[in-house]
Amino acid sequence: EMYKECFKLMDINKDGTIDKNDLRGAFDNVGVLMSEGELDGLLGEIGGACTYDNMVKMFQEKMSGEGNDPDDLIVQAFKAYDIEGKIDVKMFQHALKTWGDKMSKSEIDEIFDEFDIDEDYMVATREVLGLFVAQKE
């Protein structure tokens, strides 16, 4: 049901297939500008016409595939902020306040008090990951 609602929102011209213009419009509606290449890449993941059935099949394959382990997902999320083994504290704090389950300043301060932050406001990625997942040595 959730997929059906999502599909209906994205199928802007209501023809039963999401094409590049539908996808562009859907992202524009949430304030995200996508390049032609990014749109082509997303549509390419479907493998054929982007009908409701094909979209659901693609999501099911992705969710049952490799790398869907919660720890792997957490590691991948932190790696997006990794710069040569370190995470930019200010950028990461901004993300925690802005996206997903938004955190308060006091919650963020409490977390970051645990870390050894260097003079460039960077913290070792390994140190951050250690709080969230069991590390393999």
PDB file of N, CA and C in Angstrom, residues 50-97:
ATOM      1  N   CYS A  50       9.167   1.602 -15.998  1.00  0.00           N
ATOM      2  CA  CYS A  50       8.966   1.801 -14.563  1.00  0.00           C
ATOM      3  C   CYS A  50       7.469   1.796 -14.247  1.00  0.00           C
ATOM      4  N   THR A  51       6.909   0.581 -14.258  1.00  0.00           N
ATOM      5  CA  THR A  51       5.513   0.393 -13.865  1.00  0.00           C
ATOM      6  C   THR A  51       5.489   0.134 -12.364  1.00  0.00           C
ATOM      7  N   TYR A  52       4.293   0.138 -11.793  1.00  0.00           N
ATOM      8  CA  TYR A  52       4.164  -0.145 -10.365  1.00  0.00           C
ATOM      9  C   TYR A  52       4.764  -1.509 -10.018  1.00  0.00           C
ATOM     10  N   ASP A  53       4.417  -2.539 -10.796  1.00  0.00           N
ATOM     11  CA  ASP A  53       4.914  -3.898 -10.512  1.00  0.00           C
ATOM     12  C   ASP A  53       6.433  -3.977 -10.590  1.00  0.00           C
ATOM     13  N   ASN A  54       7.030  -3.331 -11.608  1.00  0.00           N
ATOM     14  CA  ASN A  54       8.484  -3.358 -11.745  1.00  0.00           C
ATOM     15  C   ASN A  54       9.172  -2.611 -10.604  1.00  0.00           C
ATOM     16  N   MET A  55       8.560  -1.517 -10.150  1.00  0.00           N
ATOM     17  CA  MET A  55       9.138  -0.756  -9.048  1.00  0.00           C
ATOM     18  C   MET A  55       9.121  -1.596  -7.758  1.00  0.00           C
ATOM     19  N   VAL A  56       8.011  -2.254  -7.480  1.00  0.00           N
ATOM     20  CA  VAL A  56       7.910  -3.090  -6.277  1.00  0.00           C
ATOM     21  C   VAL A  56       8.934  -4.227  -6.344  1.00  0.00           C
ATOM     22  N   LYS A  57       9.048  -4.850  -7.515  1.00  0.00           N
ATOM     23  CA  LYS A  57      10.011  -5.951  -7.692  1.00  0.00           C
ATOM     24  C   LYS A  57      11.440  -5.470  -7.406  1.00  0.00           C
ATOM     25  N   MET A  58      11.784  -4.274  -7.916  1.00  0.00           N
ATOM     26  CA  MET A  58      13.123  -3.728  -7.694  1.00  0.00           C
ATOM     27  C   MET A  58      13.359  -3.490  -6.200  1.00  0.00           C
ATOM     28  N   PHE A  59      12.365  -2.914  -5.499  1.00  0.00           N
ATOM     29  CA  PHE A  59      12.521  -2.679  -4.057  1.00  0.00           C
ATOM     30  C   PHE A  59      12.677  -4.000  -3.303  1.00  0.00           C
ATOM     31  N   GLN A  60      11.901  -5.006  -3.681  1.00  0.00           N
ATOM     32  CA  GLN A  60      11.992  -6.302  -3.004  1.00  0.00           C
ATOM     33  C   GLN A  60      13.370  -6.924  -3.210  1.00  0.00           C
ATOM     34  N   GLU A  61      13.898  -6.825  -4.434  1.00  0.00           N
ATOM     35  CA  GLU A  61      15.232  -7.366  -4.703  1.00  0.00           C
ATOM     36  C   GLU A  61      16.284  -6.638  -3.892  1.00  0.00           C
ATOM     37  N   LYS A  62      16.184  -5.319  -3.840  1.00  0.00           N
ATOM     38  CA  LYS A  62      17.163  -4.536  -3.084  1.00  0.00           C
ATOM     39  C   LYS A  62      17.101  -4.865  -1.598  1.00  0.00           C
ATOM     40  N   MET A  63      15.899  -5.028  -1.060  1.00  0.00           N
ATOM     41  CA  MET A  63      15.753  -5.253   0.372  1.00  0.00           C
ATOM     42  C   MET A  63      16.144  -6.667   0.777  1.00  0.00           C
ATOM     43  N   SER A  64      16.101  -7.616  -0.150  1.00  0.00           N
ATOM     44  CA  SER A  64      16.464  -8.984   0.206  1.00  0.00           C
ATOM     45  C   SER A  64      17.914  -9.290  -0.154  1.00  0.00           C
ATOM     46  N   GLY A  65      18.574  -8.349  -0.809  1.00  0.00           N
ATOM     47  CA  GLY A  65      19.917  -8.595  -1.319  1.00  0.00           C
ATOM     48  C   GLY A  65      21.002  -8.485  -0.273  1.00  0.00           C
ATOM     49  N   GLU A  66      22.232  -8.668  -0.737  1.00  0.00           N
ATOM     50  CA  GLU A  66      23.417  -8.541   0.116  1.00  0.00           C
ATOM     51  C   GLU A  66      23.483  -7.128   0.678  1.00  0.00           C
ATOM     52  N   GLY A  67      24.167  -6.975   1.814  1.00  0.00           N
ATOM     53  CA  GLY A  67      24.399  -5.646   2.352  1.00  0.00           C
ATOM     54  C   GLY A  67      23.167  -5.024   2.978  1.00  0.00           C
ATOM     55  N   ASN A  68      22.150  -5.828   3.267  1.00  0.00           N
ATOM     56  CA  ASN A  68      20.975  -5.274   3.916  1.00  0.00           C
ATOM     57  C   ASN A  68      21.021  -5.523   5.422  1.00  0.00           C
ATOM     58  N   ASP A  69      22.171  -5.984   5.904  1.00  0.00           N
ATOM     59  CA  ASP A  69      22.393  -6.174   7.324  1.00  0.00           C
ATOM     60  C   ASP A  69      22.373  -4.799   7.999  1.00  0.00           C
ATOM     61  N   PRO A  70      21.654  -4.645   9.119  1.00  0.00           N
ATOM     62  CA  PRO A  70      21.583  -3.332   9.763  1.00  0.00           C
ATOM     63  C   PRO A  70      22.956  -2.717  10.052  1.00  0.00           C
ATOM     64  N   ASP A  71      23.911  -3.532  10.527  1.00  0.00           N
ATOM     65  CA  ASP A  71      25.246  -2.991  10.789  1.00  0.00           C
ATOM     66  C   ASP A  71      25.905  -2.492   9.511  1.00  0.00           C
ATOM     67  N   ASP A  72      25.746  -3.235   8.405  1.00  0.00           N
ATOM     68  CA  ASP A  72      26.326  -2.802   7.130  1.00  0.00           C
ATOM     69  C   ASP A  72      25.710  -1.480   6.688  1.00  0.00           C
ATOM     70  N   LEU A  73      24.410  -1.326   6.890  1.00  0.00           N
ATOM     71  CA  LEU A  73      23.737  -0.088   6.501  1.00  0.00           C
ATOM     72  C   LEU A  73      24.243   1.087   7.325  1.00  0.00           C
ATOM     73  N   ILE A  74      24.462   0.861   8.614  1.00  0.00           N
ATOM     74  CA  ILE A  74      24.984   1.919   9.477  1.00  0.00           C
ATOM     75  C   ILE A  74      26.386   2.303   9.031  1.00  0.00           C
ATOM     76  N   VAL A  75      27.222   1.308   8.768  1.00  0.00           N
ATOM     77  CA  VAL A  75      28.590   1.579   8.317  1.00  0.00           C
ATOM     78  C   VAL A  75      28.568   2.372   7.007  1.00  0.00           C
ATOM     79  N   GLN A  76      27.715   1.965   6.065  1.00  0.00           N
ATOM     80  CA  GLN A  76      27.619   2.688   4.786  1.00  0.00           C
ATOM     81  C   GLN A  76      27.184   4.130   4.998  1.00  0.00           C
ATOM     82  N   ALA A  77      26.238   4.345   5.909  1.00  0.00           N
ATOM     83  CA  ALA A  77      25.763   5.711   6.167  1.00  0.00           C
ATOM     84  C   ALA A  77      26.903   6.579   6.696  1.00  0.00           C
ATOM     85  N   PHE A  78      27.691   6.057   7.619  1.00  0.00           N
ATOM     86  CA  PHE A  78      28.799   6.848   8.161  1.00  0.00           C
ATOM     87  C   PHE A  78      29.903   7.048   7.133  1.00  0.00           C
ATOM     88  N   LYS A  79      30.122   6.056   6.284  1.00  0.00           N
ATOM     89  CA  LYS A  79      31.167   6.176   5.258  1.00  0.00           C
ATOM     90  C   LYS A  79      30.868   7.335   4.303  1.00  0.00           C
ATOM     91  N   ALA A  80      29.581   7.698   4.166  1.00  0.00           N
ATOM     92  CA  ALA A  80      29.230   8.828   3.305  1.00  0.00           C
ATOM     93  C   ALA A  80      29.836  10.134   3.839  1.00  0.00           C
ATOM     94  N   TYR A  81      30.107  10.179   5.142  1.00  0.00           N
ATOM     95  CA  TYR A  81      30.695  11.381   5.755  1.00  0.00           C
ATOM     96  C   TYR A  81      32.202  11.255   5.948  1.00  0.00           C
ATOM     97  N   ASP A  82      32.758  10.092   5.605  1.00  0.00           N
ATOM     98  CA  ASP A  82      34.174   9.815   5.844  1.00  0.00           C
ATOM     99  C   ASP A  82      35.070  10.553   4.859  1.00  0.00           C
ATOM    100  N   ILE A  83      36.053  11.281   5.412  1.00  0.00           N
ATOM    101  CA  ILE A  83      37.074  11.942   4.594  1.00  0.00           C
ATOM    102  C   ILE A  83      38.415  11.466   5.138  1.00  0.00           C
ATOM    103  N   GLU A  84      39.044  10.550   4.409  1.00  0.00           N
ATOM    104  CA  GLU A  84      40.349  10.013   4.805  1.00  0.00           C
ATOM    105  C   GLU A  84      40.371   9.531   6.259  1.00  0.00           C
ATOM    106  N   GLY A  85      39.346   8.767   6.635  1.00  0.00           N
ATOM    107  CA  GLY A  85      39.321   8.176   7.965  1.00  0.00           C
ATOM    108  C   GLY A  85      38.769   9.073   9.060  1.00  0.00           C
ATOM    109  N   LYS A  86      38.282  10.261   8.672  1.00  0.00           N
ATOM    110  CA  LYS A  86      37.737  11.187   9.668  1.00  0.00           C
ATOM    111  C   LYS A  86      36.384  11.708   9.196  1.00  0.00           C
ATOM    112  N   ILE A  87      35.590  12.180  10.158  1.00  0.00           N
ATOM    113  CA  ILE A  87      34.283  12.753   9.865  1.00  0.00           C
ATOM    114  C   ILE A  87      34.284  14.207  10.314  1.00  0.00           C
ATOM    115  N   ASP A  88      33.780  15.089   9.444  1.00  0.00           N
ATOM    116  CA  ASP A  88      33.649  16.511   9.754  1.00  0.00           C
ATOM    117  C   ASP A  88      32.511  16.661  10.773  1.00  0.00           C
ATOM    118  N   VAL A  89      32.860  17.051  11.981  1.00  0.00           N
ATOM    119  CA  VAL A  89      31.900  17.117  13.082  1.00  0.00           C
ATOM    120  C   VAL A  89      30.759  18.090  12.778  1.00  0.00           C
ATOM    121  N   LYS A  90      31.085  19.283  12.275  1.00  0.00           N
ATOM    122  CA  LYS A  90      30.044  20.293  12.028  1.00  0.00           C
ATOM    123  C   LYS A  90      29.049  19.811  10.965  1.00  0.00           C
ATOM    124  N   MET A  91      29.553  19.198   9.901  1.00  0.00           N
ATOM    125  CA  MET A  91      28.679  18.699   8.846  1.00  0.00           C
ATOM    126  C   MET A  91      27.801  17.561   9.385  1.00  0.00           C
ATOM    127  N   PHE A  92      28.393  16.687  10.178  1.00  0.00           N
ATOM    128  CA  PHE A  92      27.656  15.553  10.725  1.00  0.00           C
ATOM    129  C   PHE A  92      26.594  16.027  11.722  1.00  0.00           C
ATOM    130  N   GLN A  93      26.939  16.998  12.557  1.00  0.00           N
ATOM    131  CA  GLN A  93      25.964  17.535  13.509  1.00  0.00           C
ATOM    132  C   GLN A  93      24.788  18.166  12.766  1.00  0.00           C
ATOM    133  N   HIS A  94      25.081  18.873  11.680  1.00  0.00           N
ATOM    134  CA  HIS A  94      24.023  19.477  10.867  1.00  0.00           C
ATOM    135  C   HIS A  94      23.074  18.392  10.339  1.00  0.00           C
ATOM    136  N   ALA A  95      23.642  17.289   9.855  1.00  0.00           N
ATOM    137  CA  ALA A  95      22.826  16.194   9.326  1.00  0.00           C
ATOM    138  C   ALA A  95      21.930  15.613  10.420  1.00  0.00           C
ATOM    139  N   LEU A  96      22.466  15.455  11.622  1.00  0.00           N
ATOM    140  CA  LEU A  96      21.685  14.888  12.726  1.00  0.00           C
ATOM    141  C   LEU A  96      20.531  15.805  13.134  1.00  0.00           C
ATOM    142  N   LYS A  97      20.725  17.126  12.983  1.00  0.00           N
ATOM    143  CA  LYS A  97      19.668  18.080  13.334  1.00  0.00           C
ATOM    144  C   LYS A  97      18.630  18.217  12.235  1.00  0.00           C
TER     145      LYS A  97
END
